[in-house]
Short mmCIF file of C-alpha atoms in Angstrom, two decimals:
data_model
loop_
_atom_site.label_atom_id
_atom_site.label_comp_id
_atom_site.label_asym_id
_atom_site.label_seq_id
_atom_site.Cartn_x
_atom_site.Cartn_y
_atom_site.Cartn_z
CA UNK A 27 -14.00 13.03 -13.26
CA UNK A 28 -12.13 14.38 -10.08
CA UNK A 29 -10.07 12.01 -8.06
CA UNK A 30 -12.83 13.14 -4.94
CA UNK A 31 -15.67 12.15 -7.02
CA UNK A 32 -13.97 8.70 -8.24
CA UNK A 33 -13.02 8.28 -4.31
CA UNK A 34 -16.88 8.70 -3.57
CA UNK A 35 -17.64 6.46 -6.51
CA UNK A 36 -15.13 3.35 -5.57
CA UNK A 37 -16.22 3.71 -1.49
CA UNK A 38 -20.03 3.03 -2.81
CA UNK A 39 -19.20 0.17 -5.08
CA UNK A 40 -17.16 -1.34 -2.44
CA UNK A 41 -20.21 -1.20 -0.28
CA UNK A 42 -18.91 1.67 2.15
CA UNK A 43 -20.58 4.69 3.42
CA UNK A 44 -18.53 7.94 2.08
CA UNK A 45 -17.33 9.87 5.20
CA UNK A 46 -14.85 12.24 5.52
CA UNK A 47 -12.12 9.95 7.60
CA UNK A 48 -12.68 7.35 4.45
CA UNK A 49 -11.94 10.22 2.14
CA UNK A 50 -8.67 11.70 3.65
CA UNK A 51 -7.52 8.21 4.14
CA UNK A 52 -7.92 7.28 0.28
CA UNK A 53 -6.63 10.63 -0.91
CA UNK A 54 -3.73 10.41 1.47
CA UNK A 55 -2.73 6.89 0.01
CA UNK A 56 -3.17 8.15 -3.47
CA UNK A 57 -0.65 10.60 -3.23
CA UNK A 58 1.51 8.77 -1.05
CA UNK A 59 1.61 5.23 -1.63
CA UNK A 60 3.15 2.81 0.71
CA UNK A 61 2.60 4.71 3.71
CA UNK A 62 2.20 3.71 7.17
CA UNK A 63 -0.91 3.75 9.45
CA UNK A 64 0.81 6.54 11.86
CA UNK A 65 1.48 8.68 8.42
CA UNK A 66 -1.94 8.57 7.32
CA UNK A 67 -3.40 9.36 11.08
CA UNK A 68 -1.37 12.56 10.84
CA UNK A 69 -2.18 13.49 7.59
CA UNK A 70 -5.88 12.97 8.05
CA UNK A 71 -5.73 14.75 11.23
CA UNK A 72 -4.11 17.79 9.54
CA UNK A 73 -7.18 17.70 7.24
CA UNK A 74 -9.75 17.06 9.40
CA UNK A 75 -8.79 18.13 13.13
CA UNK A 76 -9.39 15.41 15.97
CA UNK A 77 -9.22 12.18 14.34
CA UNK A 78 -8.83 9.23 16.45
CA UNK A 79 -5.72 6.73 15.55
CA UNK A 80 -8.33 4.10 16.23
CA UNK A 81 -10.81 5.73 13.55
CA UNK A 82 -8.01 5.62 10.98
CA UNK A 83 -6.99 1.73 11.80
CA UNK A 84 -10.48 0.65 11.62
CA UNK A 85 -10.90 2.61 8.07
CA UNK A 86 -7.68 1.02 6.89
CA UNK A 87 -8.76 -1.99 8.08
CA UNK A 88 -12.54 -1.85 6.35
CA UNK A 89 -11.12 -0.42 3.02
CA UNK A 90 -8.43 -3.40 2.70
CA UNK A 91 -11.44 -5.93 3.41
CA UNK A 92 -13.19 -4.25 0.65
CA UNK A 93 -10.12 -4.25 -1.95
CA UNK A 94 -9.75 -0.46 -2.03
CA UNK A 95 -6.22 -1.00 -0.26
CA UNK A 96 -3.39 -3.31 -0.22
CA UNK A 97 -1.23 -4.34 2.95
CA UNK A 98 2.09 -4.71 2.56
CA UNK A 99 4.48 -5.97 5.33
CA UNK A 100 8.29 -5.31 4.53
CA UNK A 101 10.58 -7.16 6.78
CA UNK A 102 11.71 -4.71 9.85
CA UNK A 103 9.22 -1.99 8.28
CA UNK A 104 6.22 -1.08 9.75
CA UNK A 105 3.15 -2.24 7.73
CA UNK A 106 2.55 -0.11 4.89
CA UNK A 107 -0.65 0.64 2.58
CA UNK A 108 -1.44 1.55 -1.32
CA UNK A 109 -4.35 1.98 -3.40
CA UNK A 110 -2.91 0.03 -6.17
CA UNK A 111 -4.86 -3.36 -5.71
CA UNK A 112 -6.23 -4.03 -9.32
CA UNK A 113 -2.96 -5.79 -10.53
CA UNK A 114 -0.35 -8.22 -9.43
CA UNK A 115 2.80 -6.20 -8.90
CA UNK A 116 5.57 -6.35 -6.48
CA UNK A 117 7.84 -4.23 -4.83
CA UNK A 118 11.64 -2.90 -4.90
CA UNK A 119 12.95 -1.73 -1.60
CA UNK A 120 16.21 0.32 -0.71
CA UNK A 121 18.19 -1.21 2.22
CA UNK A 122 19.49 2.13 2.91
CA UNK A 123 16.87 4.47 3.12
CA UNK A 124 13.64 2.49 2.57
CA UNK A 125 12.18 3.87 -0.44
CA UNK A 126 9.74 1.47 -2.16
CA UNK A 127 9.09 1.60 -5.62
CA UNK A 128 5.80 -0.59 -7.67
CA UNK A 129 6.91 -3.27 -10.21
CA UNK A 130 5.06 -4.78 -12.61
CA UNK A 131 5.26 -8.39 -12.86
CA UNK A 132 6.79 -10.05 -16.08
CA UNK A 133 4.33 -12.73 -15.85
CA UNK A 134 1.27 -10.51 -15.58
CA UNK A 135 -1.21 -13.12 -13.88
CA UNK A 136 -1.26 -13.87 -10.03
CA UNK A 137 0.48 -15.98 -8.44
CA UNK A 138 3.63 -15.27 -10.82
CA UNK A 139 5.55 -17.90 -8.48
CA UNK A 140 4.45 -21.21 -7.55
CA UNK A 141 5.38 -23.23 -4.33
CA UNK A 142 7.50 -26.30 -5.04
CA UNK A 143 4.50 -27.91 -3.34
CA UNK A 144 1.39 -26.65 -2.53
CA UNK A 145 0.03 -29.01 0.49
CA UNK A 146 -3.53 -29.04 -0.97
CA UNK A 147 -3.83 -25.21 -0.72
CA UNK A 148 -5.14 -23.32 -3.73
CA UNK A 149 -2.73 -20.33 -4.34
CA UNK A 150 -3.93 -17.36 -5.39
CA UNK A 151 -1.18 -14.63 -4.55
CA UNK A 152 2.74 -14.47 -4.12
CA UNK A 153 4.17 -11.25 -2.57
CA UNK A 154 7.44 -10.61 -3.88
CA UNK A 155 9.95 -8.13 -2.43
CA UNK A 156 13.06 -7.17 -4.33
CA UNK A 157 15.86 -5.26 -1.75
CA UNK A 158 18.87 -3.47 -2.89
CA UNK A 159 20.05 0.15 -3.02
CA UNK A 160 18.33 3.31 -4.85
CA UNK A 161 20.53 5.20 -7.12
CA UNK A 162 20.83 7.87 -4.46
CA UNK A 163 21.74 5.71 -1.86
CA UNK A 164 24.32 3.68 -4.18
CA UNK A 165 25.99 7.28 -4.88
CA UNK A 166 26.09 8.27 -1.19
CA UNK A 167 27.83 5.27 -0.26
CA UNK A 168 30.47 5.87 -2.43
CA UNK A 169 31.22 9.43 -1.58
CA UNK A 170 33.95 9.36 0.82
CA UNK A 171 33.58 11.23 4.27
CA UNK A 172 36.26 13.42 4.86
#
């Protein structure tokens, strides 16, 4: 099954009409996970021509609400979107270059962390972000500037 056919099916199963902007957004995020709305909007316009930023935001909101996209909000960074939604995974982010990598949860099921007190809430998700320096930035940091 082609990626495009799979995206058509995902949209229909989520109860959303298949439209060119929705397909373009999902294709871009499939190829470029952890992208910002601005990056997605630029890619949609490159692919389809004149598409408003508001249309892209509407698609991102609708697809997130229907579980086709996941929205992540790393501290100090714009909101990012990804298509990997059907599992419990976390993120590793480089403090220097901002690269974001998916990492699997060792516990598996959500939530993999529990608060010291739930205050009566039924906790169903915990977001975990690991911060550090990627291998490339570590090498760059250790190279003396002449």
